[in-house]
Amino acid sequence: MRIALFITCVNDLMYPDTGKAVVSILERLGHAVDFPAAQTCCGQMHANSGYRAEAMPMVRGFVDTFRRYDAVVAPSGSCVAMVRDSYPRLALGDPALEAAVAEVAPRTYEFAELLVDVLGVTDLGAVFPHTATYHPTCHGLRMLRLGDKPLTLLRAVRGLELRELAGAEECCGFGGTFALKNAGVSAAMLADKCGAVDSTGAEYVVAADNSCLTHIGGGLSRRAASTAKPIHYAEILASTGSAQ
């Protein structure tokens, strides 16, 4: 397949190793992966804050950039949900854009979706001799309905001990601009999530969105007894067992 990597803003600016992990895995599976330099923000922050008009150039830019690929993959359930769920509604009233979105959005996948549903791969031969607990992020859980796809991939990793997270499906409190506009509520939700992570005793907390992991990691770093480190599941799947 000819696959395009949609890196997303957070990964591009703060977590390049996640993007590198996605590319290394797909290339190891024999697929060509492009990184279209014309890609920009998906417009989620703008649209979610009510700035529909300001988001539209990014919607058009996305479909123009990615429409020639067999598949588009992003290591972010949040941004993929924006493309698949919000783009069709934002495009209403513009027939040309509606058609372009209808063509590209169904071929835009979160990484686990591409591996499990499209490529039919569940065991990548990864080795990660550590303990970890998995937090299913909200967009992946509720909008993309990823289910246990990321866990299916993680369960095949040699040496990885997965520990169940209490209240796993509860939001971590990030929610993008929600954490800024409702800081008190966000902090309370974060405290609950960090407490649940700590109770597992795991070395790592794993998720499909680095934005949520940034939030959780920030909370854990402020708890004296916390030792768990945040990591995107793609980096575990790319691991060969070397020290982390």
PDB file of C-alpha atoms in Angstrom:
ATOM      1  CA  MET A   1       0.000   0.000   0.000  1.00  0.00           C
ATOM      2  CA  ARG A   2       1.000   3.612  -0.518  1.00  0.00           C
ATOM      3  CA  ILE A   3       0.505   5.089   2.917  1.00  0.00           C
ATOM      4  CA  ALA A   4       0.780   8.692   4.071  1.00  0.00           C
ATOM      5  CA  LEU A   5       1.766   9.571   7.613  1.00  0.00           C
ATOM      6  CA  PHE A   6      -0.389  12.309   9.115  1.00  0.00           C
ATOM      7  CA  ILE A   7       1.848  13.161  12.033  1.00  0.00           C
ATOM      8  CA  THR A   8      -0.463  15.666  13.843  1.00  0.00           C
ATOM      9  CA  CYS A   9       0.665  18.805  15.643  1.00  0.00           C
ATOM     10  CA  VAL A  10       1.475  17.378  19.061  1.00  0.00           C
ATOM     11  CA  ASN A  11       3.545  14.523  17.652  1.00  0.00           C
ATOM     12  CA  ASP A  12       5.352  16.717  15.152  1.00  0.00           C
ATOM     13  CA  LEU A  13       6.333  19.306  17.753  1.00  0.00           C
ATOM     14  CA  MET A  14       6.840  17.207  20.869  1.00  0.00           C
ATOM     15  CA  TYR A  15       6.915  13.472  20.147  1.00  0.00           C
ATOM     16  CA  PRO A  16       8.735  12.776  16.865  1.00  0.00           C
ATOM     17  CA  ASP A  17       9.751   9.310  18.080  1.00  0.00           C
ATOM     18  CA  THR A  18       6.112   8.232  17.857  1.00  0.00           C
ATOM     19  CA  GLY A  19       5.988   9.125  14.169  1.00  0.00           C
ATOM     20  CA  LYS A  20       9.305   7.403  13.577  1.00  0.00           C
ATOM     21  CA  ALA A  21       7.955   4.279  15.269  1.00  0.00           C
ATOM     22  CA  VAL A  22       4.913   4.210  12.980  1.00  0.00           C
ATOM     23  CA  VAL A  23       7.073   4.568   9.873  1.00  0.00           C
ATOM     24  CA  SER A  24       9.570   1.927  10.967  1.00  0.00           C
ATOM     25  CA  ILE A  25       6.820  -0.617  11.615  1.00  0.00           C
ATOM     26  CA  LEU A  26       5.031  -0.021   8.309  1.00  0.00           C
ATOM     27  CA  GLU A  27       8.247  -0.127   6.316  1.00  0.00           C
ATOM     28  CA  ARG A  28       9.207  -3.357   8.069  1.00  0.00           C
ATOM     29  CA  LEU A  29       5.870  -4.747   6.877  1.00  0.00           C
ATOM     30  CA  GLY A  30       6.807  -3.844   3.305  1.00  0.00           C
ATOM     31  CA  HIS A  31       4.769  -0.683   2.738  1.00  0.00           C
ATOM     32  CA  ALA A  32       5.913   2.620   1.281  1.00  0.00           C
ATOM     33  CA  VAL A  33       5.284   5.503   3.675  1.00  0.00           C
ATOM     34  CA  ASP A  34       5.283   9.140   2.579  1.00  0.00           C
ATOM     35  CA  PHE A  35       5.361  12.240   4.734  1.00  0.00           C
ATOM     36  CA  PRO A  36       3.583  14.956   2.713  1.00  0.00           C
ATOM     37  CA  ALA A  37       5.281  18.206   3.656  1.00  0.00           C
ATOM     38  CA  ALA A  38       2.156  20.222   2.839  1.00  0.00           C
ATOM     39  CA  GLN A  39       0.212  18.781   5.791  1.00  0.00           C
ATOM     40  CA  THR A  40      -0.900  21.117   8.567  1.00  0.00           C
ATOM     41  CA  CYS A  41      -3.102  21.050  11.657  1.00  0.00           C
ATOM     42  CA  CYS A  42      -6.394  19.206  11.125  1.00  0.00           C
ATOM     43  CA  GLY A  43      -8.290  22.175  12.568  1.00  0.00           C
ATOM     44  CA  GLN A  44      -9.721  20.351  15.574  1.00  0.00           C
ATOM     45  CA  MET A  45      -8.895  23.060  18.105  1.00  0.00           C
ATOM     46  CA  HIS A  46     -10.465  25.719  15.900  1.00  0.00           C
ATOM     47  CA  ALA A  47     -13.647  23.769  15.170  1.00  0.00           C
ATOM     48  CA  ASN A  48     -14.113  22.637  18.774  1.00  0.00           C
ATOM     49  CA  SER A  49     -13.789  26.249  19.926  1.00  0.00           C
ATOM     50  CA  GLY A  50     -16.447  27.463  17.510  1.00  0.00           C
ATOM     51  CA  TYR A  51     -14.161  28.863  14.805  1.00  0.00           C
ATOM     52  CA  ARG A  52     -15.681  26.964  11.901  1.00  0.00           C
ATOM     53  CA  ALA A  53     -14.606  29.447   9.211  1.00  0.00           C
ATOM     54  CA  GLU A  54     -11.022  29.371  10.447  1.00  0.00           C
ATOM     55  CA  ALA A  55     -11.005  25.560  10.353  1.00  0.00           C
ATOM     56  CA  MET A  56     -12.179  25.269   6.743  1.00  0.00           C
ATOM     57  CA  PRO A  57      -8.815  26.025   5.054  1.00  0.00           C
ATOM     58  CA  MET A  58      -7.336  23.167   7.066  1.00  0.00           C
ATOM     59  CA  VAL A  59     -10.127  20.803   6.018  1.00  0.00           C
ATOM     60  CA  ARG A  60      -9.513  21.663   2.361  1.00  0.00           C
ATOM     61  CA  GLY A  61      -5.770  21.411   2.827  1.00  0.00           C
ATOM     62  CA  PHE A  62      -6.074  17.964   4.368  1.00  0.00           C
ATOM     63  CA  VAL A  63      -8.101  16.450   1.549  1.00  0.00           C
ATOM     64  CA  ASP A  64      -5.929  18.088  -1.118  1.00  0.00           C
ATOM     65  CA  THR A  65      -2.767  16.770   0.539  1.00  0.00           C
ATOM     66  CA  PHE A  66      -3.867  13.206   1.251  1.00  0.00           C
ATOM     67  CA  ARG A  67      -6.415  12.237  -1.411  1.00  0.00           C
ATOM     68  CA  ARG A  68      -3.879  10.488  -3.682  1.00  0.00           C
ATOM     69  CA  TYR A  69      -2.889   7.880  -1.080  1.00  0.00           C
ATOM     70  CA  ASP A  70      -4.307   4.405  -0.499  1.00  0.00           C
ATOM     71  CA  ALA A  71      -4.408   5.070   3.240  1.00  0.00           C
ATOM     72  CA  VAL A  72      -3.653   7.856   5.676  1.00  0.00           C
ATOM     73  CA  VAL A  73      -2.450   6.889   9.143  1.00  0.00           C
ATOM     74  CA  ALA A  74      -2.088   8.962  12.293  1.00  0.00           C
ATOM     75  CA  PRO A  75      -0.848   7.955  15.763  1.00  0.00           C
ATOM     76  CA  SER A  76      -3.731   9.942  17.255  1.00  0.00           C
ATOM     77  CA  GLY A  77      -7.317   8.853  17.772  1.00  0.00           C
ATOM     78  CA  SER A  78      -8.283  12.451  18.431  1.00  0.00           C
ATOM     79  CA  CYS A  79      -7.175  13.852  15.076  1.00  0.00           C
ATOM     80  CA  VAL A  80      -8.472  10.864  13.116  1.00  0.00           C
ATOM     81  CA  ALA A  81     -11.848  11.329  14.793  1.00  0.00           C
ATOM     82  CA  MET A  82     -11.783  14.963  13.677  1.00  0.00           C
ATOM     83  CA  VAL A  83     -11.315  13.888  10.060  1.00  0.00           C
ATOM     84  CA  ARG A  84     -13.849  11.077  10.061  1.00  0.00           C
ATOM     85  CA  ASP A  85     -16.528  12.557  12.311  1.00  0.00           C
ATOM     86  CA  SER A  86     -16.279  16.348  11.979  1.00  0.00           C
ATOM     87  CA  TYR A  87     -15.071  16.866   8.414  1.00  0.00           C
ATOM     88  CA  PRO A  88     -18.282  15.540   6.788  1.00  0.00           C
ATOM     89  CA  ARG A  89     -20.353  17.997   8.824  1.00  0.00           C
ATOM     90  CA  LEU A  90     -17.992  20.905   8.200  1.00  0.00           C
ATOM     91  CA  ALA A  91     -18.086  20.216   4.452  1.00  0.00           C
ATOM     92  CA  LEU A  92     -21.883  20.373   4.186  1.00  0.00           C
ATOM     93  CA  GLY A  93     -23.065  22.914   1.622  1.00  0.00           C
ATOM     94  CA  ASP A  94     -19.942  22.655  -0.529  1.00  0.00           C
ATOM     95  CA  PRO A  95     -20.548  19.760  -2.967  1.00  0.00           C
ATOM     96  CA  ALA A  96     -16.942  19.583  -4.172  1.00  0.00           C
ATOM     97  CA  LEU A  97     -15.587  19.493  -0.637  1.00  0.00           C
ATOM     98  CA  GLU A  98     -18.256  17.020   0.459  1.00  0.00           C
ATOM     99  CA  ALA A  99     -17.121  14.661  -2.312  1.00  0.00           C
ATOM    100  CA  ALA A 100     -13.449  15.088  -1.453  1.00  0.00           C
ATOM    101  CA  VAL A 101     -14.066  14.424   2.243  1.00  0.00           C
ATOM    102  CA  ALA A 102     -16.212  11.382   1.413  1.00  0.00           C
ATOM    103  CA  GLU A 103     -13.276  10.032  -0.576  1.00  0.00           C
ATOM    104  CA  VAL A 104     -10.475  10.673   1.926  1.00  0.00           C
ATOM    105  CA  ALA A 105     -12.063  10.390   5.380  1.00  0.00           C
ATOM    106  CA  PRO A 106     -12.885   6.649   5.191  1.00  0.00           C
ATOM    107  CA  ARG A 107      -9.252   5.949   4.248  1.00  0.00           C
ATOM    108  CA  THR A 108      -7.911   7.833   7.271  1.00  0.00           C
ATOM    109  CA  TYR A 109      -7.018   5.464  10.096  1.00  0.00           C
ATOM    110  CA  GLU A 110      -5.716   5.480  13.625  1.00  0.00           C
ATOM    111  CA  PHE A 111      -2.585   3.290  13.692  1.00  0.00           C
ATOM    112  CA  ALA A 112      -4.170   0.261  15.369  1.00  0.00           C
ATOM    113  CA  GLU A 113      -7.070   0.335  12.903  1.00  0.00           C
ATOM    114  CA  LEU A 114      -4.666   0.239   9.982  1.00  0.00           C
ATOM    115  CA  LEU A 115      -2.646  -2.620  11.440  1.00  0.00           C
ATOM    116  CA  VAL A 116      -5.500  -4.827  12.664  1.00  0.00           C
ATOM    117  CA  ASP A 117      -8.423  -4.052  10.343  1.00  0.00           C
ATOM    118  CA  VAL A 118      -6.692  -3.175   7.073  1.00  0.00           C
ATOM    119  CA  LEU A 119      -3.349  -4.992   7.118  1.00  0.00           C
ATOM    120  CA  GLY A 120      -4.501  -7.915   9.265  1.00  0.00           C
ATOM    121  CA  VAL A 121      -1.474  -7.767  11.557  1.00  0.00           C
ATOM    122  CA  THR A 122      -1.578  -8.338  15.312  1.00  0.00           C
ATOM    123  CA  ASP A 123       1.931  -9.595  16.142  1.00  0.00           C
ATOM    124  CA  LEU A 124       4.789  -7.301  15.144  1.00  0.00           C
ATOM    125  CA  GLY A 125       7.522  -9.271  16.869  1.00  0.00           C
ATOM    126  CA  ALA A 126       8.088  -6.517  19.417  1.00  0.00           C
ATOM    127  CA  VAL A 127       9.999  -7.045  22.657  1.00  0.00           C
ATOM    128  CA  PHE A 128       9.419  -4.772  25.656  1.00  0.00           C
ATOM    129  CA  PRO A 129      10.331  -6.366  29.019  1.00  0.00           C
ATOM    130  CA  HIS A 130       8.421  -3.990  31.271  1.00  0.00           C
ATOM    131  CA  THR A 131       5.125  -3.563  33.105  1.00  0.00           C
ATOM    132  CA  ALA A 132       2.502  -1.211  31.685  1.00  0.00           C
ATOM    133  CA  THR A 133      -1.113  -0.152  32.074  1.00  0.00           C
ATOM    134  CA  TYR A 134      -3.290   0.968  29.170  1.00  0.00           C
ATOM    135  CA  HIS A 135      -5.535   4.047  29.151  1.00  0.00           C
ATOM    136  CA  PRO A 136      -8.071   4.063  26.277  1.00  0.00           C
ATOM    137  CA  THR A 137      -8.386   7.696  25.231  1.00  0.00           C
ATOM    138  CA  CYS A 138     -11.838   9.166  24.690  1.00  0.00           C
ATOM    139  CA  HIS A 139     -11.849   9.873  20.945  1.00  0.00           C
ATOM    140  CA  GLY A 140     -10.511   6.429  20.139  1.00  0.00           C
ATOM    141  CA  LEU A 141     -12.876   4.742  22.568  1.00  0.00           C
ATOM    142  CA  ARG A 142     -16.084   6.636  21.883  1.00  0.00           C
ATOM    143  CA  MET A 143     -15.790   8.080  18.364  1.00  0.00           C
ATOM    144  CA  LEU A 144     -13.559   5.627  16.497  1.00  0.00           C
ATOM    145  CA  ARG A 145     -14.645   2.652  18.600  1.00  0.00           C
ATOM    146  CA  LEU A 146     -11.177   1.173  18.615  1.00  0.00           C
ATOM    147  CA  GLY A 147     -12.246  -1.373  21.201  1.00  0.00           C
ATOM    148  CA  ASP A 148      -9.399  -3.677  22.144  1.00  0.00           C
ATOM    149  CA  LYS A 149      -7.351  -3.211  18.951  1.00  0.00           C
ATOM    150  CA  PRO A 150      -4.446  -1.458  20.702  1.00  0.00           C
ATOM    151  CA  LEU A 151      -4.571  -4.039  23.493  1.00  0.00           C
ATOM    152  CA  THR A 152      -4.578  -6.876  20.963  1.00  0.00           C
ATOM    153  CA  LEU A 153      -1.326  -5.507  19.563  1.00  0.00           C
ATOM    154  CA  LEU A 154       0.185  -4.959  23.009  1.00  0.00           C
ATOM    155  CA  ARG A 155      -0.725  -8.438  24.219  1.00  0.00           C
ATOM    156  CA  ALA A 156       1.484  -9.896  21.484  1.00  0.00           C
ATOM    157  CA  VAL A 157       4.565  -8.000  22.700  1.00  0.00           C
ATOM    158  CA  ARG A 158       7.185 -10.298  24.229  1.00  0.00           C
ATOM    159  CA  GLY A 159       8.072  -9.531  27.821  1.00  0.00           C
ATOM    160  CA  LEU A 160       5.318  -6.962  28.323  1.00  0.00           C
ATOM    161  CA  GLU A 161       3.178  -7.411  31.422  1.00  0.00           C
ATOM    162  CA  LEU A 162      -0.097  -5.507  31.104  1.00  0.00           C
ATOM    163  CA  ARG A 163      -1.779  -4.479  34.331  1.00  0.00           C
ATOM    164  CA  GLU A 164      -5.456  -3.573  34.408  1.00  0.00           C
ATOM    165  CA  LEU A 165      -6.257   0.086  35.003  1.00  0.00           C
ATOM    166  CA  ALA A 166      -9.193   0.776  37.329  1.00  0.00           C
ATOM    167  CA  GLY A 167     -11.738   3.074  35.711  1.00  0.00           C
ATOM    168  CA  ALA A 168      -9.832   2.776  32.458  1.00  0.00           C
ATOM    169  CA  GLU A 169     -12.656   4.197  30.334  1.00  0.00           C
ATOM    170  CA  GLU A 170     -12.946   7.350  32.436  1.00  0.00           C
ATOM    171  CA  CYS A 171     -11.576  10.511  30.787  1.00  0.00           C
ATOM    172  CA  CYS A 172      -8.187  11.744  32.007  1.00  0.00           C
ATOM    173  CA  GLY A 173      -9.506  15.326  32.055  1.00  0.00           C
ATOM    174  CA  PHE A 174      -7.542  16.710  29.123  1.00  0.00           C
ATOM    175  CA  GLY A 175     -10.027  17.253  26.305  1.00  0.00           C
ATOM    176  CA  GLY A 176      -7.883  19.837  24.526  1.00  0.00           C
ATOM    177  CA  THR A 177      -9.140  23.322  25.380  1.00  0.00           C
ATOM    178  CA  PHE A 178     -11.368  21.789  28.080  1.00  0.00           C
ATOM    179  CA  ALA A 179      -8.328  21.570  30.365  1.00  0.00           C
ATOM    180  CA  LEU A 180      -7.857  25.325  30.026  1.00  0.00           C
ATOM    181  CA  LYS A 181     -11.479  26.418  30.165  1.00  0.00           C
ATOM    182  CA  ASN A 182     -12.417  24.074  33.014  1.00  0.00           C
ATOM    183  CA  ALA A 183      -9.121  23.742  34.843  1.00  0.00           C
ATOM    184  CA  GLY A 184     -10.597  22.775  38.206  1.00  0.00           C
ATOM    185  CA  VAL A 185     -12.695  19.931  36.832  1.00  0.00           C
ATOM    186  CA  SER A 186      -9.837  18.832  34.588  1.00  0.00           C
ATOM    187  CA  ALA A 187      -7.415  18.686  37.526  1.00  0.00           C
ATOM    188  CA  ALA A 188      -9.853  16.619  39.601  1.00  0.00           C
ATOM    189  CA  MET A 189     -10.290  14.126  36.770  1.00  0.00           C
ATOM    190  CA  LEU A 190      -6.537  13.998  36.293  1.00  0.00           C
ATOM    191  CA  ALA A 191      -5.978  13.273  39.983  1.00  0.00           C
ATOM    192  CA  ASP A 192      -8.328  10.274  39.764  1.00  0.00           C
ATOM    193  CA  LYS A 193      -6.570   8.966  36.670  1.00  0.00           C
ATOM    194  CA  CYS A 194      -3.098   9.385  38.159  1.00  0.00           C
ATOM    195  CA  GLY A 195      -4.214   7.617  41.328  1.00  0.00           C
ATOM    196  CA  ALA A 196      -5.476   4.695  39.263  1.00  0.00           C
ATOM    197  CA  VAL A 197      -2.182   4.538  37.338  1.00  0.00           C
ATOM    198  CA  ASP A 198      -0.164   4.613  40.563  1.00  0.00           C
ATOM    199  CA  SER A 199      -2.249   1.805  42.045  1.00  0.00           C
ATOM    200  CA  THR A 200      -1.142  -0.564  39.265  1.00  0.00           C
ATOM    201  CA  GLY A 201       2.528  -0.176  40.129  1.00  0.00           C
ATOM    202  CA  ALA A 202       3.289  -0.268  36.397  1.00  0.00           C
ATOM    203  CA  GLU A 203       6.444   1.246  34.954  1.00  0.00           C
ATOM    204  CA  TYR A 204       4.567   2.781  32.016  1.00  0.00           C
ATOM    205  CA  VAL A 205       1.156   4.214  31.232  1.00  0.00           C
ATOM    206  CA  VAL A 206       0.284   3.573  27.594  1.00  0.00           C
ATOM    207  CA  ALA A 207      -2.234   5.285  25.314  1.00  0.00           C
ATOM    208  CA  ALA A 208      -3.042   6.057  21.673  1.00  0.00           C
ATOM    209  CA  ASP A 209      -2.845   9.857  22.043  1.00  0.00           C
ATOM    210  CA  ASN A 210       0.237  11.749  23.152  1.00  0.00           C
ATOM    211  CA  SER A 211      -1.907  14.767  24.022  1.00  0.00           C
ATOM    212  CA  CYS A 212      -3.613  12.761  26.766  1.00  0.00           C
ATOM    213  CA  LEU A 213      -0.294  11.230  27.768  1.00  0.00           C
ATOM    214  CA  THR A 214       1.160  14.722  28.152  1.00  0.00           C
ATOM    215  CA  HIS A 215      -1.674  15.568  30.532  1.00  0.00           C
ATOM    216  CA  ILE A 216      -1.328  12.339  32.497  1.00  0.00           C
ATOM    217  CA  GLY A 217       2.459  12.529  32.512  1.00  0.00           C
ATOM    218  CA  GLY A 218       2.326  16.076  33.834  1.00  0.00           C
ATOM    219  CA  GLY A 219       0.067  14.959  36.650  1.00  0.00           C
ATOM    220  CA  LEU A 220       2.253  11.979  37.517  1.00  0.00           C
ATOM    221  CA  SER A 221       5.380  14.148  37.577  1.00  0.00           C
ATOM    222  CA  ARG A 222       3.836  16.224  40.359  1.00  0.00           C
ATOM    223  CA  ARG A 223       3.086  13.234  42.580  1.00  0.00           C
ATOM    224  CA  ALA A 224       6.028  12.370  44.808  1.00  0.00           C
ATOM    225  CA  ALA A 225       5.319   8.657  44.841  1.00  0.00           C
ATOM    226  CA  SER A 226       4.613   8.256  41.114  1.00  0.00           C
ATOM    227  CA  THR A 227       7.124   6.351  39.011  1.00  0.00           C
ATOM    228  CA  ALA A 228       5.103   5.486  35.875  1.00  0.00           C
ATOM    229  CA  LYS A 229       6.244   7.068  32.623  1.00  0.00           C
ATOM    230  CA  PRO A 230       3.954   7.872  29.672  1.00  0.00           C
ATOM    231  CA  ILE A 231       4.588   6.178  26.322  1.00  0.00           C
ATOM    232  CA  HIS A 232       2.634   5.873  23.067  1.00  0.00           C
ATOM    233  CA  TYR A 233       1.825   2.271  22.194  1.00  0.00           C
ATOM    234  CA  ALA A 234       3.446   2.638  18.744  1.00  0.00           C
ATOM    235  CA  GLU A 235       6.822   3.072  20.422  1.00  0.00           C
ATOM    236  CA  ILE A 236       6.338  -0.178  22.329  1.00  0.00           C
ATOM    237  CA  LEU A 237       5.343  -1.981  19.121  1.00  0.00           C
ATOM    238  CA  ALA A 238       8.543  -0.726  17.452  1.00  0.00           C
ATOM    239  CA  SER A 239      10.723  -1.795  20.370  1.00  0.00           C
ATOM    240  CA  THR A 240      13.263  -4.597  20.072  1.00  0.00           C
ATOM    241  CA  GLY A 241      13.906  -4.876  23.788  1.00  0.00           C
ATOM    242  CA  SER A 242      16.623  -2.270  24.282  1.00  0.00           C
ATOM    243  CA  ALA A 243      16.569  -0.078  27.384  1.00  0.00           C
ATOM    244  CA  GLN A 244      13.851   2.553  27.509  1.00  0.00           C
TER     245      GLN A 244
END
